[in-house]
PDB file of C-alpha atoms and ligand atoms in Angstrom:
ATOM      1  CA  MET A 227       0.043   0.066  -0.173  1.00 48.00           C
ATOM      2  CA  GLU A 228       2.648   2.550   1.196  1.00 56.00           C
ATOM      3  CA  ARG A 229       4.419   1.299  -2.071  1.00 54.00           C
ATOM      4  CA  GLN A 230       1.807   2.138  -4.174  1.00 56.00           C
ATOM      5  CA  ARG A 231       1.423   5.408  -2.800  1.00 57.00           C
ATOM      6  CA  LYS A 232       4.887   6.197  -3.284  1.00 57.00           C
ATOM      7  CA  GLU A 233       4.692   5.421  -6.775  1.00 60.00           C
ATOM      8  CA  GLN A 234       1.515   7.325  -7.429  1.00 57.00           C
ATOM      9  CA  HIS A 235       3.263  10.263  -5.654  1.00 51.00           C
ATOM     10  CA  ASP A 236       6.532   9.919  -8.124  1.00 58.00           C
ATOM     11  CA  ALA A 237       4.410   9.918 -11.253  1.00 52.00           C
ATOM     12  CA  GLN A 238       2.302  13.163  -9.942  1.00 53.00           C
ATOM     13  CA  LYS A 239       5.712  14.766  -9.670  1.00 51.00           C
ATOM     14  CA  LYS A 240       7.031  13.938 -12.923  1.00 54.00           C
ATOM     15  CA  SER A 241       4.159  14.882 -14.540  1.00 50.00           C
ATOM     16  CA  ASP A 242       4.195  18.399 -12.988  1.00 51.00           C
ATOM     17  CA  ASN A 243       7.692  18.770 -13.847  1.00 50.00           C
ATOM     18  CA  ARG A 244       6.865  17.843 -17.205  1.00 52.00           C
ATOM     19  CA  GLN A 245       4.106  20.736 -16.955  1.00 53.00           C
ATOM     20  CA  LEU A 246       6.467  23.249 -15.377  1.00 47.00           C
ATOM     21  CA  SER A 247       8.811  22.683 -18.243  1.00 52.00           C
ATOM     22  CA  ARG A 248       6.219  22.955 -20.819  1.00 52.00           C
ATOM     23  CA  ARG A 249       5.121  26.350 -19.098  1.00 53.00           C
ATOM     24  CA  ASP A 250       8.492  27.559 -18.926  1.00 53.00           C
ATOM     25  CA  PHE A 251       9.558  26.510 -22.433  1.00 41.00           C
ATOM     26  CA  MET A 252       6.364  28.647 -23.637  1.00 45.00           C
ATOM     27  CA  LYS A 253       7.352  31.725 -21.402  1.00 51.00           C
ATOM     28  CA  LEU A 254      10.949  31.371 -22.853  1.00 42.00           C
ATOM     29  CA  GLY A 255       9.293  31.529 -26.510  1.00 46.00           C
ATOM     30  CA  ILE A 256       7.024  34.187 -25.775  1.00 43.00           C
ATOM     31  CA  GLY A 257       9.698  36.499 -24.207  1.00 45.00           C
ATOM     32  CA  THR A 258      11.992  35.448 -27.091  1.00 42.00           C
ATOM     33  CA  LEU A 259       9.416  36.793 -29.778  1.00 38.00           C
ATOM     34  CA  SER A 260       8.603  39.938 -27.595  1.00 42.00           C
ATOM     35  CA  ALA A 261      12.296  40.914 -27.580  1.00 39.00           C
ATOM     36  CA  LEU A 262      12.565  40.274 -31.459  1.00 35.00           C
ATOM     37  CA  ALA A 263       9.560  42.406 -32.211  1.00 39.00           C
ATOM     38  CA  ILE A 264      10.781  45.285 -30.097  1.00 37.00           C
ATOM     39  CA  LEU A 265      14.244  45.085 -31.555  1.00 37.00           C
ATOM     40  CA  GLU A 266      12.402  45.028 -35.054  1.00 44.00           C
ATOM     41  CA  VAL A 267      10.189  47.701 -34.529  1.00 38.00           C
ATOM     42  CA  GLY A 268      12.979  49.818 -32.994  1.00 40.00           C
ATOM     43  CA  GLY A 269      15.419  49.297 -35.961  1.00 39.00           C
ATOM     44  CA  ALA A 270      12.676  50.366 -38.302  1.00 37.00           C
ATOM     45  CA  SER A 271      12.179  53.428 -36.574  1.00 35.00           C
ATOM     46  CA  LEU A 272      15.778  54.389 -36.199  1.00 38.00           C
ATOM     47  CA  PHE A 273      15.815  53.769 -40.228  1.00 37.00           C
ATOM     48  CA  PHE A 274      13.190  56.313 -40.657  1.00 35.00           C
ATOM     49  CA  MET A 275      14.178  58.754 -38.060  1.00 35.00           C
ATOM     50  CA  LYS A 276      17.801  59.023 -39.766  1.00 36.00           C
ATOM     51  CA  PRO A 277      18.138  62.134 -41.355  1.00 39.00           C
ATOM     52  CA  ARG A 278      18.841  61.584 -45.127  1.00 40.00           C
ATOM     53  CA  SER A 279      20.095  63.748 -48.587  1.00 48.00           C
ATOM     54  CA  LEU A 280      18.791  62.627 -51.634  1.00 52.00           C
ATOM     55  CA  GLU A 281      21.859  60.676 -52.655  1.00 61.00           C
ATOM     56  CA  GLY A 282      25.111  60.180 -51.384  1.00 67.00           C
ATOM     57  CA  GLU A 283      26.812  61.249 -48.119  1.00 77.00           C
ATOM     58  CA  PHE A 284      29.831  63.320 -46.694  1.00 88.00           C
ATOM     59  CA  GLY A 285      33.308  62.188 -48.399  1.00 90.00           C
ATOM     60  CA  THR A 286      31.308  61.398 -51.569  1.00 90.00           C
ATOM     61  CA  GLU A 287      29.866  63.189 -54.698  1.00 93.00           C
ATOM     62  CA  VAL A 288      26.281  64.009 -53.393  1.00 92.00           C
ATOM     63  CA  ILE A 289      23.431  64.402 -56.229  1.00 94.00           C
ATOM     64  CA  ALA A 290      21.580  67.072 -54.601  1.00 95.00           C
ATOM     65  CA  GLY A 291      18.876  67.231 -57.285  1.00 95.00           C
ATOM     66  CA  PRO A 292      17.546  68.961 -60.324  1.00 96.00           C
ATOM     67  CA  ALA A 293      18.899  72.827 -60.158  1.00 97.00           C
ATOM     68  CA  GLU A 294      15.163  74.066 -61.005  1.00 96.00           C
ATOM     69  CA  SER A 295      14.205  72.504 -57.796  1.00 96.00           C
ATOM     70  CA  PHE A 296      16.183  75.287 -55.702  1.00 97.00           C
ATOM     71  CA  PRO A 297      14.579  78.633 -56.004  1.00 96.00           C
ATOM     72  CA  ALA A 298      16.496  81.759 -56.132  1.00 97.00           C
ATOM     73  CA  GLY A 299      17.503  83.278 -52.681  1.00 96.00           C
ATOM     74  CA  SER A 300      17.111  79.491 -51.090  1.00 97.00           C
ATOM     75  CA  VAL A 301      19.235  77.665 -48.496  1.00 97.00           C
ATOM     76  CA  VAL A 302      18.781  73.746 -48.419  1.00 96.00           C
ATOM     77  CA  GLN A 303      20.787  71.798 -45.577  1.00 96.00           C
ATOM     78  CA  PHE A 304      21.913  68.361 -46.725  1.00 94.00           C
ATOM     79  CA  PRO A 305      22.766  66.822 -43.291  1.00 92.00           C
ATOM     80  CA  ASP A 306      24.418  63.667 -44.382  1.00 90.00           C
ATOM     81  CA  GLY A 307      26.423  65.710 -46.908  1.00 93.00           C
ATOM     82  CA  ARG A 308      27.046  68.168 -44.029  1.00 95.00           C
ATOM     83  CA  PHE A 309      26.697  71.086 -46.230  1.00 97.00           C
ATOM     84  CA  PHE A 310      24.069  73.818 -47.204  1.00 97.00           C
ATOM     85  CA  LEU A 311      23.493  74.411 -50.767  1.00 97.00           C
ATOM     86  CA  VAL A 312      22.691  78.120 -51.267  1.00 98.00           C
ATOM     87  CA  ARG A 313      21.191  79.620 -54.507  1.00 98.00           C
ATOM     88  CA  SER A 314      21.701  83.318 -54.727  1.00 97.00           C
ATOM     89  CA  GLN A 315      19.340  85.716 -56.138  1.00 96.00           C
ATOM     90  CA  ASP A 316      20.915  85.626 -59.648  1.00 96.00           C
ATOM     91  CA  GLY A 317      20.666  82.011 -59.998  1.00 97.00           C
ATOM     92  CA  GLY A 318      24.073  81.043 -58.940  1.00 98.00           C
ATOM     93  CA  PHE A 319      24.914  77.933 -56.550  1.00 98.00           C
ATOM     94  CA  LEU A 320      27.485  77.783 -53.626  1.00 98.00           C
ATOM     95  CA  ALA A 321      27.702  74.368 -51.446  1.00 98.00           C
ATOM     96  CA  LEU A 322      29.048  75.763 -47.835  1.00 98.00           C
ATOM     97  CA  TYR A 323      30.515  73.365 -45.295  1.00 98.00           C
ATOM     98  CA  GLN A 324      28.611  73.235 -42.404  1.00 98.00           C
ATOM     99  CA  ARG A 325      31.794  73.481 -39.987  1.00 98.00           C
ATOM    100  CA  CYS A 326      32.302  76.689 -38.182  1.00 98.00           C
ATOM    101  CA  THR A 327      35.757  78.092 -39.205  1.00 98.00           C
ATOM    102  CA  HIS A 328      36.656  79.093 -35.435  1.00 98.00           C
ATOM    103  CA  LEU A 329      36.872  75.553 -33.865  1.00 98.00           C
ATOM    104  CA  GLY A 330      34.697  73.633 -35.945  1.00 98.00           C
ATOM    105  CA  CYS A 331      31.331  73.161 -34.395  1.00 98.00           C
ATOM    106  CA  SER A 332      28.361  72.984 -36.708  1.00 98.00           C
ATOM    107  CA  VAL A 333      26.245  76.160 -37.784  1.00 98.00           C
ATOM    108  CA  THR A 334      22.624  76.446 -38.333  1.00 98.00           C
ATOM    109  CA  TRP A 335      20.790  78.363 -40.674  1.00 97.00           C
ATOM    110  CA  GLU A 336      18.490  81.032 -39.218  1.00 97.00           C
ATOM    111  CA  ALA A 337      16.225  81.834 -42.062  1.00 96.00           C
ATOM    112  CA  ASP A 338      14.483  85.007 -40.013  1.00 97.00           C
ATOM    113  CA  LYS A 339      17.887  86.418 -39.312  1.00 97.00           C
ATOM    114  CA  SER A 340      19.124  85.328 -42.779  1.00 97.00           C
ATOM    115  CA  ARG A 341      22.314  84.116 -41.390  1.00 98.00           C
ATOM    116  CA  PHE A 342      24.546  80.975 -40.236  1.00 98.00           C
ATOM    117  CA  PHE A 343      24.860  80.710 -36.605  1.00 98.00           C
ATOM    118  CA  CYS A 344      27.492  78.932 -34.563  1.00 98.00           C
ATOM    119  CA  PRO A 345      26.159  77.905 -31.342  1.00 98.00           C
ATOM    120  CA  CYS A 346      29.680  77.374 -29.671  1.00 98.00           C
ATOM    121  CA  HIS A 347      31.115  80.942 -29.555  1.00 98.00           C
ATOM    122  CA  ALA A 348      28.355  83.006 -31.270  1.00 98.00           C
ATOM    123  CA  SER A 349      30.082  83.531 -34.664  1.00 98.00           C
ATOM    124  CA  SER A 350      27.692  84.305 -37.340  1.00 98.00           C
ATOM    125  CA  PHE A 351      28.200  84.261 -41.374  1.00 98.00           C
ATOM    126  CA  ASP A 352      25.754  86.009 -44.351  1.00 98.00           C
ATOM    127  CA  PHE A 353      23.988  84.213 -46.879  1.00 98.00           C
ATOM    128  CA  HIS A 354      26.967  83.474 -48.860  1.00 98.00           C
ATOM    129  CA  GLY A 355      29.103  82.238 -45.763  1.00 98.00           C
ATOM    130  CA  ASP A 356      31.050  85.683 -44.883  1.00 98.00           C
ATOM    131  CA  VAL A 357      31.899  86.341 -41.580  1.00 98.00           C
ATOM    132  CA  GLU A 358      29.376  88.851 -39.911  1.00 98.00           C
ATOM    133  CA  ASN A 359      30.519  88.217 -36.519  1.00 97.00           C
ATOM    134  CA  PRO A 360      33.721  86.873 -34.905  1.00 98.00           C
ATOM    135  CA  PRO A 361      35.392  85.121 -33.230  1.00 98.00           C
ATOM    136  CA  ALA A 362      35.526  83.077 -36.734  1.00 98.00           C
ATOM    137  CA  PRO A 363      38.503  84.235 -38.598  1.00 98.00           C
ATOM    138  CA  LYS A 364      37.430  83.744 -42.127  1.00 98.00           C
ATOM    139  CA  ALA A 365      34.199  82.513 -44.564  1.00 98.00           C
ATOM    140  CA  LEU A 366      32.592  79.042 -44.305  1.00 98.00           C
ATOM    141  CA  ASP A 367      34.709  76.545 -46.486  1.00 98.00           C
ATOM    142  CA  THR A 368      32.960  75.231 -49.999  1.00 98.00           C
ATOM    143  CA  PHE A 369      32.692  72.334 -51.602  1.00 98.00           C
ATOM    144  CA  PRO A 370      32.850  72.298 -55.360  1.00 98.00           C
ATOM    145  CA  VAL A 371      29.605  72.451 -57.410  1.00 98.00           C
ATOM    146  CA  THR A 372      29.248  71.125 -60.931  1.00 98.00           C
ATOM    147  CA  ILE A 373      25.721  70.964 -62.593  1.00 97.00           C
ATOM    148  CA  VAL A 374      25.504  67.862 -65.019  1.00 96.00           C
ATOM    149  CA  ASN A 375      22.535  67.413 -67.087  1.00 96.00           C
ATOM    150  CA  GLY A 376      20.650  69.827 -64.842  1.00 96.00           C
ATOM    151  CA  GLN A 377      21.574  68.017 -61.797  1.00 96.00           C
ATOM    152  CA  VAL A 378      23.488  69.936 -59.152  1.00 97.00           C
ATOM    153  CA  LEU A 379      26.553  67.911 -57.954  1.00 96.00           C
ATOM    154  CA  VAL A 380      28.502  68.696 -54.770  1.00 97.00           C
ATOM    155  CA  ASP A 381      31.938  67.146 -53.998  1.00 96.00           C
ATOM    156  CA  THR A 382      31.786  66.797 -50.116  1.00 96.00           C
ATOM    157  CA  GLY A 383      35.439  65.063 -50.465  1.00 95.00           C
ATOM    158  CA  HIS A 384      37.197  68.290 -51.373  1.00 95.00           C
ATOM    159  CA  SER A 385      36.516  71.079 -49.087  1.00 96.00           C
ATOM    160  CA  GLN A 386      37.998  74.416 -50.302  1.00 97.00           C
ATOM    161  CA  ALA A 387      39.227  77.370 -47.737  1.00 98.00           C
ATOM    162  CA  ARG A 388      38.837  80.972 -48.560  1.00 98.00           C
ATOM    163  CA  ASP A 389      39.016  84.262 -46.740  1.00 98.00           C
ATOM    164  CA  THR A 390      35.770  85.900 -48.081  1.00 98.00           C
ATOM    165  CA  PHE A 391      33.059  85.483 -50.687  1.00 98.00           C
ATOM    166  CA  THR A 392      33.839  86.632 -54.163  1.00 97.00           C
ATOM    167  CA  GLN A 393      31.304  86.630 -57.304  1.00 97.00           C
ATOM    168  CA  ASN A 394      33.351  84.062 -59.272  1.00 97.00           C
ATOM    169  CA  GLN A 395      32.534  81.214 -56.409  1.00 98.00           C
ATOM    170  CA  LEU A 396      28.827  80.957 -57.793  1.00 98.00           C
ATOM    171  CA  VAL A 397      28.359  78.144 -60.281  1.00 98.00           C
ATOM    172  CA  TYR A 398      25.475  78.459 -62.711  1.00 96.00           C
ATOM    173  CA  ALA A 399      23.436  76.114 -64.591  1.00 91.00           C
TER     174      ALA A 399
HETATM  175  S1  FES B  16      33.402  77.018 -33.118  1.00 81.28           S
HETATM  176 FE1  FES B  16      32.083  78.449 -34.068  1.00 81.28          FE
HETATM  177  S2  FES B  16      32.153  80.220 -32.781  1.00 81.28           S
HETATM  178 FE2  FES B  16      33.646  78.892 -32.059  1.00 81.28          FE
END
């Protein structure tokens, strides 16, 4: 009798263990699937939040887009290319490196004040990148611009230093 009870007890214990391990396995499976789903959604969000230029990125030749898509007097930022494409009132293009010529912080375009501003030590630059307010010692550097088949190309692999803006720096379609 005692032996029979012990056998019953052992059988019950085995069954409990089996159920427990099945339950644990299910929990583990659900946990793993949830973690994968979170990673996938997070990865997708990061992809869409990433700032993008039309084509190309810093250090390469960036295709900024068709010349006619940039109105006269416009400033368009290309975060991946680290430059601003400026189109003067007479239609000339200039690609300004976003790096401040003082100590290298990134400038921002303030449309309401029509200036580039450096948040580090308050240098500012005019529409063509000339120094308006020091300590920046010289105009923002530029990148070579070419226009091929109506497309504006900016070579971000070769920055060009300059003291000031001159009219011959503008490139026309
Ligand atoms: S780095 Fe721009 S003002 Fe100093």
